[in-house]
Coordinates of C-alpha atoms in Angstrom, one line a residue:
X24 CA -2.5 15.9 26.2
X25 CA -3.5 17.6 22.8
X26 CA -1.4 17.0 19.6
X27 CA -1.1 19.5 16.7
X28 CA -1.4 16.5 14.2
X29 CA -2.1 12.7 14.9
X30 CA -0.9 10.5 12.2
X31 CA -2.7 6.9 12.2
X32 CA -0.3 4.4 10.5
X33 CA 3.4 4.1 11.0
X34 CA 5.0 2.7 7.7
X35 CA 6.8 4.6 5.2
X36 CA 3.8 7.2 4.6
X37 CA 3.2 7.8 8.2
X38 CA 6.9 8.2 9.5
X39 CA 7.7 10.1 6.3
X40 CA 4.8 12.9 7.4
X41 CA 5.8 12.6 11.2
X42 CA 9.6 13.4 10.2
X43 CA 8.4 16.5 8.3
X44 CA 6.3 17.7 11.1
X45 CA 9.0 16.8 13.8
X46 CA 11.5 18.8 12.0
X47 CA 8.8 22.1 11.8
X48 CA 8.5 21.4 16.0
X49 CA 5.1 20.6 15.7
X50 CA 3.5 18.0 18.5
X51 CA 3.1 14.8 16.6
X52 CA 1.1 11.6 17.8
X53 CA 1.8 8.7 15.5
X54 CA -0.2 5.7 16.4
X55 CA 0.9 2.4 14.5
X56 CA -0.5 -1.2 14.9
X57 CA 2.6 -2.8 13.6
X58 CA 1.1 -4.9 11.1
X59 CA 2.3 -3.2 7.7
X60 CA 1.3 -4.6 4.4
X61 CA 4.7 -5.1 3.4
X62 CA 5.6 -7.6 6.6
X63 CA 5.7 -10.9 4.2
X64 CA 8.5 -9.2 2.3
X65 CA 12.2 -10.1 2.8
X66 CA 13.2 -7.1 1.2
X67 CA 12.4 -3.8 -0.5
X68 CA 13.5 -2.9 -3.7
X69 CA 14.0 0.7 -6.0
X70 CA 13.5 2.7 -2.7
X71 CA 16.7 5.2 -3.3
X72 CA 19.3 4.3 -0.8
X73 CA 17.6 1.5 0.9
X74 CA 17.7 -0.9 -2.0
X75 CA 17.7 -4.5 -0.9
X76 CA 16.9 -3.5 3.1
X77 CA 14.3 -5.8 4.8
X78 CA 10.9 -3.2 5.3
X79 CA 11.1 -4.0 8.9
X80 CA 15.0 -2.9 9.3
X81 CA 14.0 0.4 7.3
X82 CA 11.0 1.4 9.7
X83 CA 13.0 0.7 13.0
X84 CA 15.5 2.7 11.7
X85 CA 12.9 5.4 11.2
X86 CA 11.5 4.7 14.5
X87 CA 14.7 5.4 16.2
X88 CA 15.6 8.6 14.2
X89 CA 12.3 10.0 15.0
X90 CA 12.5 9.5 18.5
X91 CA 15.3 11.8 18.9
X92 CA 12.9 14.4 18.1
X93 CA 11.0 15.6 21.3
X94 CA 7.8 17.1 19.8
X95 CA 6.8 13.3 18.7
X96 CA 5.1 10.8 20.4
X97 CA 5.1 7.0 19.0
X98 CA 2.3 4.9 20.4
X99 CA 1.9 1.1 19.5
X100 CA -1.8 0.6 19.5
X101 CA -4.9 0.8 16.9
X102 CA -7.0 3.9 16.6
X103 CA -10.7 2.5 16.4
X104 CA -12.5 5.7 16.1
X105 CA -12.1 9.2 14.9
X106 CA -14.6 12.2 15.2
X107 CA -14.6 15.8 14.4
X108 CA -15.5 18.3 17.3
X109 CA -15.6 22.0 16.3
X110 CA -11.8 22.4 15.2
X111 CA -10.4 19.1 16.7
X112 CA -10.3 15.5 16.1
X113 CA -11.1 13.1 18.7
X114 CA -9.2 9.7 18.1
X115 CA -10.2 7.0 20.5
X116 CA -7.6 3.7 20.5
X117 CA -8.4 0.2 21.2
X118 CA -6.9 0.2 24.8
X119 CA -9.8 3.1 25.5
X120 CA -7.7 6.4 25.7
X121 CA -8.6 9.5 23.4
X122 CA -6.2 11.6 22.1
X123 CA -7.2 14.9 20.4
X124 CA -5.5 16.5 17.3
X125 CA -5.9 19.9 15.4
X126 CA -5.3 17.7 12.3
X127 CA -5.2 14.2 11.5
X128 CA -3.2 12.2 8.7
X129 CA -4.7 8.6 7.7
X130 CA -1.8 6.5 6.6
X131 CA -3.5 3.2 7.6
X132 CA -2.7 1.1 4.4
X133 CA -4.5 -1.4 3.0
X134 CA -4.7 -5.5 3.6
X135 CA -4.8 -7.8 0.6
X136 CA -7.1 -10.6 -0.2
X137 CA -5.3 -13.3 -2.3
X138 CA -6.7 -15.6 -5.1
X139 CA -7.8 -18.9 -3.6
X140 CA -5.0 -21.2 -4.8
X141 CA -3.6 -23.9 -3.1
X142 CA 0.0 -22.8 -1.9
X143 CA -0.2 -19.1 -2.7
X144 CA -0.5 -17.8 0.5
X145 CA 2.4 -19.1 2.1
X146 CA 4.7 -17.8 -0.9
X147 CA 3.2 -14.2 -0.7
X148 CA 5.8 -11.7 -0.3
X149 CA 8.6 -13.9 -1.3
X150 CA 7.7 -15.5 -4.6
X151 CA 4.2 -14.7 -5.2
X152 CA 4.3 -11.0 -6.0
X153 CA 2.3 -8.2 -7.2
X154 CA 5.0 -5.3 -8.3
X155 CA 7.4 -6.5 -10.7
X156 CA 9.3 -2.8 -10.1
X157 CA 9.5 -4.0 -6.6
X158 CA 10.5 -7.6 -7.1
X159 CA 10.9 -8.6 -10.8
X160 CA 15.0 -8.1 -10.9
X161 CA 15.3 -10.9 -8.0
X162 CA 13.7 -13.5 -10.1
X163 CA 16.8 -13.9 -11.8
X164 CA 15.5 -13.7 -15.5
X165 CA 13.4 -17.0 -15.0
X166 CA 9.9 -18.1 -16.0
X167 CA 7.3 -15.6 -14.6
X168 CA 3.5 -16.2 -14.7
X169 CA 1.0 -13.6 -14.1
X170 CA -2.3 -14.8 -12.5
X171 CA -5.4 -13.3 -13.8
X172 CA -8.3 -11.7 -11.7
X173 CA -9.5 -9.5 -14.4
X174 CA -8.7 -7.4 -17.3
X175 CA -6.0 -5.3 -15.5
X176 CA -4.2 -8.9 -15.9
X177 CA -3.3 -7.6 -19.3
X178 CA -1.2 -4.8 -18.4
X179 CA 0.8 -6.5 -15.7
X180 CA 1.5 -9.6 -18.3
X181 CA 2.6 -6.8 -20.9
X182 CA 4.9 -5.4 -18.4
X183 CA 6.3 -8.4 -17.1
X184 CA 8.4 -10.0 -19.8
X185 CA 11.0 -7.3 -19.1
X186 CA 12.0 -9.6 -16.1
X187 CA 11.5 -12.7 -17.7
X188 CA 9.9 -15.2 -20.1
X189 CA 5.8 -14.7 -19.3
X190 CA 2.9 -16.7 -19.5
X191 CA -0.5 -15.2 -18.5
X192 CA -2.7 -17.5 -16.7
X193 CA -6.5 -16.6 -17.3
X194 CA -7.9 -18.8 -14.7
X195 CA -11.0 -18.8 -16.8
X196 CA -12.1 -15.6 -15.4
X197 CA -10.8 -13.6 -18.1
X198 CA -10.3 -14.0 -22.0
X199 CA -8.2 -11.3 -23.9
X200 CA -9.5 -10.0 -27.0
X201 CA -7.9 -10.0 -30.4
X202 CA -5.9 -6.6 -29.8
X203 CA -5.1 -7.5 -26.3
X204 CA -3.6 -11.1 -27.4
X205 CA -2.0 -9.6 -30.2
X206 CA -0.2 -7.4 -27.7
X207 CA 0.8 -10.1 -25.4
X208 CA 2.3 -12.1 -28.6
X209 CA 4.4 -8.8 -29.7
X210 CA 5.8 -9.0 -26.1
X211 CA 6.3 -12.5 -26.2
X212 CA 4.0 -13.5 -23.4
X213 CA 2.3 -16.9 -23.9
X214 CA -1.1 -17.3 -22.6
X215 CA -2.5 -20.5 -20.7
X216 CA -6.3 -21.0 -20.6
X217 CA -6.2 -24.1 -18.2
X218 CA -6.3 -22.8 -14.6
X219 CA -3.6 -23.1 -11.9
X220 CA -4.9 -25.5 -9.1
X221 CA -1.5 -25.7 -7.0
X222 CA 1.7 -24.1 -6.3
X223 CA 4.6 -26.4 -5.9
X224 CA 8.2 -26.5 -4.4
X225 CA 9.4 -26.0 -0.9
X226 CA 7.7 -22.8 0.3
X227 CA 7.8 -19.7 0.3
X228 CA 10.0 -20.7 -3.0
X229 CA 8.1 -21.6 -6.0
X230 CA 9.3 -23.9 -8.4
X231 CA 6.3 -24.9 -10.7
X232 CA 2.7 -24.5 -11.0
X233 CA 0.2 -27.6 -11.4
X234 CA -2.7 -27.0 -14.0
X235 CA -6.0 -28.3 -13.5
X236 CA -5.2 -31.0 -16.2
X237 CA -2.4 -32.3 -14.5
X238 CA 0.4 -30.7 -16.4
X239 CA 3.0 -28.7 -14.6
X240 CA 4.8 -25.3 -15.7
X241 CA 8.1 -24.2 -14.2
X242 CA 8.0 -20.7 -12.8
X243 CA 10.6 -18.5 -10.9
X244 CA 7.8 -16.3 -9.5
X245 CA 4.1 -15.8 -10.0
X246 CA 2.6 -12.2 -10.1
X247 CA -1.0 -11.6 -8.4
X248 CA -3.3 -8.6 -8.4
X249 CA -5.0 -9.1 -4.8
X250 CA -8.0 -7.2 -4.1
X251 CA -7.4 -4.6 -1.5
X252 CA -9.2 -3.0 1.4
X253 CA -8.2 -0.3 3.5
X254 CA -7.2 -1.6 7.1
X255 CA -9.1 0.8 8.7
X256 CA -12.1 2.2 8.3
X257 CA -11.7 5.8 10.1
X258 CA -11.9 7.6 6.5
X259 CA -15.3 6.1 6.2
X260 CA -16.3 7.3 9.9
X261 CA -15.0 10.8 9.0
X262 CA -17.0 11.0 5.6
X263 CA -14.1 10.9 3.3
X264 CA -14.5 10.6 -0.3
X265 CA -13.4 7.4 -2.0
X266 CA -12.6 6.5 -5.5
X267 CA -12.3 2.9 -6.6
X268 CA -9.0 1.4 -7.5
X269 CA -7.8 -1.4 -10.1
X270 CA -7.8 -3.6 -6.9
X271 CA -10.2 -1.7 -4.4
X272 CA -11.4 1.7 -3.0
X273 CA -8.8 4.4 -1.8
X274 CA -9.3 7.4 -0.1
X275 CA -9.7 10.7 -2.4
X276 CA -6.9 13.4 -2.1
X277 CA -5.8 16.3 -3.8
X278 CA -2.2 17.2 -5.0
X279 CA -1.6 18.2 -1.1
X280 CA -3.2 14.7 -0.1
X281 CA -6.0 16.8 1.6
X282 CA -9.1 14.5 1.9
X283 CA -12.8 15.8 0.9
X284 CA -12.9 16.6 5.0
X285 CA -11.1 20.0 6.2
X286 CA -8.5 19.0 8.3
X287 CA -8.1 15.4 7.1
X288 CA -5.3 14.3 4.9
X289 CA -4.3 11.0 3.8
X290 CA -1.1 9.3 2.3
X291 CA 0.3 6.1 1.2
X292 CA -1.5 3.1 -0.1
X293 CA -4.5 4.1 1.4
X294 CA -4.9 7.1 -0.8
X295 CA -3.2 6.0 -4.1
X296 CA -4.2 3.4 -6.8
X297 CA 0.0 2.9 -7.3
X298 CA 1.2 1.4 -4.4
X299 CA 5.0 1.6 -3.9
X300 CA 7.7 2.0 -1.1
X301 CA 8.8 5.3 -2.7
X302 CA 5.4 6.7 -3.6
X303 CA 4.1 5.9 -0.4
X304 CA 7.1 7.9 1.3
X305 CA 6.8 10.8 -0.9
X306 CA 2.9 11.3 -0.3
X307 CA 3.7 11.1 3.5
X308 CA 5.9 13.9 2.9
X309 CA 3.4 15.8 1.2
X310 CA 0.8 15.3 3.8
X311 CA 3.2 16.3 6.4
X312 CA 3.9 19.7 4.4
X313 CA 0.0 20.2 3.7
X314 CA -0.9 19.4 7.5
X315 CA 2.0 21.9 8.5
X316 CA 0.9 24.8 6.3
X317 CA -2.9 24.5 7.1
X318 CA -1.9 25.0 10.7
X319 CA -0.4 28.2 9.6
X320 CA -2.8 29.4 6.7
X321 CA -5.7 27.3 7.5
X322 CA -8.0 25.2 5.3
X323 CA -8.6 26.0 1.6
X324 CA -12.0 27.1 0.5
X325 CA -11.5 24.3 -2.5
X326 CA -11.6 20.8 -1.5
X327 CA -11.6 17.2 -3.5
X328 CA -15.1 16.4 -4.8
X329 CA -16.8 14.8 -1.5
X330 CA -19.0 12.6 -3.8
X331 CA -17.9 9.1 -2.5
X332 CA -17.5 6.2 -5.1

């Protein structure tokens, strides 16, 4: 069966894109391997109308709503290859099946590589976090740590004091300069240069961290900036341009979520340096609009720069 749009990835961005196209009565295939980045989080916050809901519950509701549209086919599986053949994209799934689509939306998301600190991984998404806007309020104003992985830690440590007393742990990988230190002091953030070696408490909760010199520091939560990589290499296979973000590369898109490859759009965490449920859903909607309109009006002559990062 040939589809008008194939969407790879079924979290906030992919389902949002599918919804717009479904309502335009377009034939859509949504392929999702059911491993969303947010699967470790108990709740999603700051998402209008869904504040406090579990991400899995939000996605299950979206899946049910999409199933009411007869032009949408939802498949659990992994898209492993994609290539362009004339004006059509051929996508092969891990089970060997191949599907054809006139347009392709990559909402593949990213995967995280966490700092190697004892006790950190089992707390990821609950008391070890990456977004204060998503999870800072739930720390209840308690003491907060920011684990440095580079200069961007200053930006995070400058934001976080609005959610609780903050300590920047430099971990020996970064030393703030005089201007940065003055900014942190102005915001009331302390600087601790002795590295964290262990997280303490009954996981996934966090009670304190142990430092290399044996001291313990009480914390309600610890913010980190994990390294990110796209969860799929389909964008690279197709020749999409990439940009370097603060935590890792992402697919370059224009204001309509169009990549450097005609007919290919991208949305969500895979196509943005800023990752957030609301932003992912919004970019997915825009990708849906863009794909629909390109089916009607054709592809524009101007594309985002094709120079890869």
